[in-house]
Short mmCIF file of C-alpha atoms in Angstrom, two decimals:
data_model
loop_
_atom_site.label_atom_id
_atom_site.label_comp_id
_atom_site.label_asym_id
_atom_site.label_seq_id
_atom_site.Cartn_x
_atom_site.Cartn_y
_atom_site.Cartn_z
CA MET A 1 -0.07 0.12 0.16
CA PHE A 2 1.46 3.44 -0.84
CA MET A 3 0.89 6.95 0.61
CA GLU A 4 -0.81 9.42 -1.43
CA ASP A 5 2.76 11.13 -2.40
CA GLY A 6 3.94 7.75 -3.71
CA LEU A 7 5.83 6.83 -0.80
CA ASP A 8 5.74 3.12 0.67
CA PRO A 9 5.09 3.69 4.11
CA GLU A 10 6.62 0.35 5.04
CA GLY A 11 9.52 1.15 3.05
CA CYS A 12 10.31 4.37 5.07
CA GLU A 13 9.97 2.65 8.34
CA ALA A 14 12.46 -0.04 7.27
CA ASP A 15 14.89 2.38 6.26
CA GLU A 16 14.54 4.43 9.11
CA HIS A 17 15.27 1.35 11.20
CA LEU A 18 18.04 0.71 8.88
CA ILE A 19 19.69 3.58 9.36
CA ARG A 20 18.99 3.74 13.41
CA GLU A 21 20.99 0.50 13.32
CA THR A 22 23.85 1.66 11.31
CA GLU A 23 24.13 4.78 13.94
CA LYS A 24 24.58 2.21 16.65
CA ILE A 25 27.74 0.89 14.68
CA ALA A 26 28.77 4.81 14.17
CA VAL A 27 28.73 5.57 18.08
CA ALA A 28 30.39 2.36 18.63
CA LEU A 29 33.27 2.68 16.22
CA GLY A 30 34.23 6.30 17.33
CA ARG A 31 34.15 5.73 21.04
CA MET A 32 36.37 2.94 20.11
CA PHE A 33 39.15 5.39 18.82
CA PRO A 34 38.78 8.57 20.51
CA GLY A 35 41.08 11.47 19.06
CA LEU A 36 42.14 9.16 16.11
CA CYS A 37 39.19 8.66 13.94
CA GLU A 38 35.72 10.38 13.07
CA VAL A 39 32.89 8.21 12.34
CA VAL A 40 29.93 10.17 10.25
CA LEU A 41 26.55 8.56 9.24
CA HIS A 42 25.30 10.37 6.29
CA ASP A 43 21.44 9.98 5.86
CA LEU A 44 21.22 9.90 1.88
CA ARG A 45 17.40 10.55 2.07
CA ASP A 46 18.08 14.11 2.98
CA PRO A 47 21.20 15.36 1.15
CA GLU A 48 20.67 19.25 2.45
CA HIS A 49 20.76 17.83 5.91
CA ALA A 50 22.29 14.56 5.47
CA ILE A 51 24.66 14.12 8.64
CA ARG A 52 22.83 12.32 11.00
CA ALA A 53 25.52 11.11 13.72
CA ILE A 54 28.93 12.43 13.97
CA GLU A 55 31.06 10.90 16.51
CA ASN A 56 34.85 11.95 17.59
CA ASN A 57 34.49 15.07 15.81
CA LEU A 58 37.72 16.08 14.01
CA SER A 59 36.45 18.38 11.05
CA GLY A 60 34.37 20.59 12.97
CA ARG A 61 30.89 19.66 10.67
CA GLU A 62 27.88 19.36 12.72
CA VAL A 63 24.70 17.19 12.48
CA GLY A 64 22.40 18.16 10.04
CA ASP A 65 25.01 19.61 7.38
CA SER A 66 25.09 18.73 3.77
CA ALA A 67 26.22 15.38 2.17
CA THR A 68 29.56 15.31 0.45
CA GLU A 69 30.42 14.85 -3.09
CA LEU A 70 30.49 10.91 -2.81
CA GLY A 71 27.16 10.98 -1.20
CA LEU A 72 25.62 13.00 -3.68
CA LEU A 73 27.06 10.48 -6.07
CA ARG A 74 25.98 7.39 -4.40
CA ILE A 75 22.06 9.36 -4.38
CA ALA A 76 22.54 9.80 -8.29
CA ASP A 77 23.85 6.10 -9.24
CA PRO A 78 23.15 3.14 -7.08
CA ARG A 79 25.80 1.31 -9.25
CA TYR A 80 28.32 3.44 -7.21
CA PRO A 81 30.60 1.31 -5.64
CA GLY A 82 29.41 0.17 -1.93
CA VAL A 83 32.91 0.78 -0.42
CA VAL A 84 35.63 3.09 -1.23
CA GLN A 85 38.39 2.16 1.26
CA ASN A 86 41.51 3.85 2.28
CA TYR A 87 41.43 6.84 0.15
CA PRO A 88 43.85 9.96 0.89
CA ASN A 89 41.98 13.01 2.36
CA ARG A 90 42.19 15.90 4.34
CA PHE A 91 40.70 17.69 7.31
CA PRO A 92 40.01 21.31 7.18
CA ASP A 93 42.95 22.32 8.90
CA GLY A 94 45.14 20.94 6.60
CA ARG A 95 45.75 17.06 8.51
CA PRO A 96 46.27 14.49 6.42
CA ALA A 97 43.63 11.59 6.73
CA LYS A 98 43.16 8.07 5.50
CA SER A 99 39.22 7.34 4.67
CA THR A 100 36.80 4.73 4.30
CA SER A 101 33.26 5.31 2.65
CA ILE A 102 30.61 2.68 3.24
CA GLY A 103 26.93 2.97 1.25
CA ILE A 104 24.01 1.53 2.91
CA LYS A 105 21.50 0.48 0.45
CA ASN A 106 17.80 -0.47 1.51
CA ARG A 107 16.06 -3.76 0.23
CA ALA A 108 15.02 -2.06 -3.02
CA GLY A 109 18.56 -1.47 -4.01
CA ASP A 110 18.65 2.34 -3.19
CA TYR A 111 21.32 4.22 -1.33
CA VAL A 112 19.70 5.53 1.79
CA ALA A 113 23.20 6.12 4.10
CA ALA A 114 26.83 6.26 3.82
CA LEU A 115 28.98 5.28 6.96
CA CYS A 116 32.40 7.17 6.64
CA LEU A 117 35.56 6.83 8.77
CA ASN A 118 38.39 9.28 8.81
CA LEU A 119 41.55 8.20 10.42
CA ASP A 120 43.78 11.36 11.56
CA VAL A 121 46.99 10.49 10.32
CA SER A 122 49.11 12.84 11.74
CA VAL A 123 48.91 11.71 14.94
CA LEU A 124 50.68 8.77 14.22
CA SER A 125 53.81 10.91 12.94
CA PRO A 126 55.73 10.22 16.07
CA VAL A 127 55.38 6.50 15.83
CA ALA A 128 56.23 6.46 12.05
CA LEU A 129 59.54 8.67 12.46
CA THR A 130 60.60 6.39 15.51
CA LEU A 131 60.07 3.25 12.96
CA ASP A 132 62.00 5.31 10.17
CA ARG A 133 64.79 6.16 12.53
CA LEU A 134 65.21 2.57 13.91
CA VAL A 135 65.50 1.07 10.16
CA ALA A 136 67.81 4.15 8.75
CA THR A 137 71.19 3.39 7.64
CA GLY A 138 74.19 5.94 6.37
CA THR A 139 72.77 8.91 7.52
CA GLU A 140 75.53 11.18 8.59
CA HIS A 141 73.54 14.39 8.97
CA PRO A 142 69.90 13.50 9.80
CA ASP A 143 68.67 17.00 10.87
CA GLU A 144 70.48 19.17 7.78
CA PRO A 145 67.56 19.49 5.24
CA PRO A 146 68.29 18.65 1.53
CA GLU A 147 69.25 21.49 -0.74
CA SER A 148 66.51 22.61 -2.97
CA LEU A 149 66.77 24.69 -5.77
CA GLY A 150 63.01 25.21 -6.40
CA GLU A 151 60.05 26.75 -4.60
CA ARG A 152 59.36 24.56 -1.22
CA THR A 153 55.93 22.71 -2.00
CA ALA A 154 52.58 22.81 0.56
CA ARG A 155 53.37 18.88 0.85
CA GLU A 156 56.90 19.25 1.68
CA LEU A 157 56.12 22.17 4.28
CA ARG A 158 53.46 20.09 6.02
CA THR A 159 55.89 16.95 6.30
CA ALA A 160 58.48 19.49 7.67
CA VAL A 161 56.14 20.86 10.39
CA GLU A 162 54.89 17.19 11.35
CA THR A 163 58.57 15.53 11.47
CA HIS A 164 59.41 18.75 13.71
CA ALA A 165 56.46 17.97 16.02
CA ALA A 166 57.27 14.11 15.87
CA ARG A 167 60.64 14.63 17.05
CA ARG A 168 59.13 16.19 20.12
CA GLY A 169 56.83 13.40 20.77
CA GLY A 170 53.41 15.50 19.60
CA THR A 171 51.70 16.83 17.09
CA PRO A 172 51.91 20.27 15.73
CA ARG A 173 49.18 21.42 17.53
CA THR A 174 50.11 20.24 21.06
CA LEU A 175 53.41 21.76 20.72
CA SER A 176 54.48 24.59 23.27
CA ARG A 177 54.43 28.39 22.20
CA ASP A 178 58.07 28.27 22.57
CA ALA A 179 58.46 25.19 20.74
CA LYS A 180 55.96 26.81 17.82
CA ARG A 181 58.12 29.90 17.40
CA GLU A 182 61.14 27.64 17.12
CA LEU A 183 59.35 25.53 14.30
CA VAL A 184 58.38 29.06 12.65
CA ARG A 185 62.09 30.49 12.50
CA SER A 186 63.38 27.16 11.21
CA LEU A 187 61.22 27.04 8.52
CA HIS A 188 61.88 30.48 7.86
CA ARG A 189 65.55 30.00 7.62
CA ASP A 190 65.19 26.97 5.17
CA GLY A 191 63.22 29.35 2.72
CA TYR A 192 59.57 27.76 2.99
CA PHE A 193 58.19 31.13 3.54
CA ALA A 194 58.98 31.35 0.01
CA SER A 195 56.13 29.20 -0.87
CA ARG A 196 52.60 30.84 -1.71
CA ASP A 197 50.24 30.68 1.44
CA ALA A 198 53.08 29.13 3.16
CA ALA A 199 51.84 31.44 6.47
CA ARG A 200 48.30 30.08 6.09
CA THR A 201 49.08 26.52 5.84
CA ILE A 202 51.69 26.60 8.78
CA ALA A 203 49.11 28.66 10.81
CA ASP A 204 46.36 26.08 10.35
CA LEU A 205 48.66 23.41 11.10
CA LEU A 206 49.79 24.69 14.29
CA GLY A 207 46.35 25.94 15.26
CA VAL A 208 47.42 29.83 15.60
CA SER A 209 46.79 33.04 13.60
CA ARG A 210 48.72 34.20 10.59
CA ALA A 211 49.52 37.05 12.51
CA THR A 212 51.18 35.11 15.13
CA VAL A 213 52.90 33.03 12.81
CA TYR A 214 55.03 36.37 11.56
CA ASN A 215 55.26 37.20 14.71
CA TYR A 216 57.27 34.24 15.52
CA ALA A 217 58.96 34.46 12.35
CA ARG A 218 60.72 37.65 13.40
#
């Protein structure tokens, strides 16, 4: 039996039940990896207000925010892959992430939800650096940057900031004010400020204003 607007009330109820059950998984996953993995449940039935739940919020989004590009692709095409796994991503402040998106289909074969996991890989930098040092061989001057005749890239800049923080056992945003000042002056000496938008990138990574970055560079 269908309602006057053409919707199947039983189908709508089943879809809602499916999304409620998936929400339990989102909450459990997010609370299992606090500070490390953001878990977002998108209700694709309402793309303008798709975010149904967000656990361990690392991206600054809110419940009721709109669907991502990937979600819109699933809405438009039921043949879109059900799982898109381990693709590179980035949080709004520039931190690198590894993401996986799982589409949830109803019994009619339409995507009604998506469960997305965004792993903050920047917090793993101290571990990665320790392992790199453990297996490194033949490095006589590990603290000296390689010579570069071209403009520093944004990727090189982010790597330099994250490596500096990792050597101090933390992340860029957890560095003390003095450590951040030391880092900015080091970047300035090594020519990173010649890159376009370098100050903005550094400010986003350190969680400070651009004015503060310029002040630290003096």
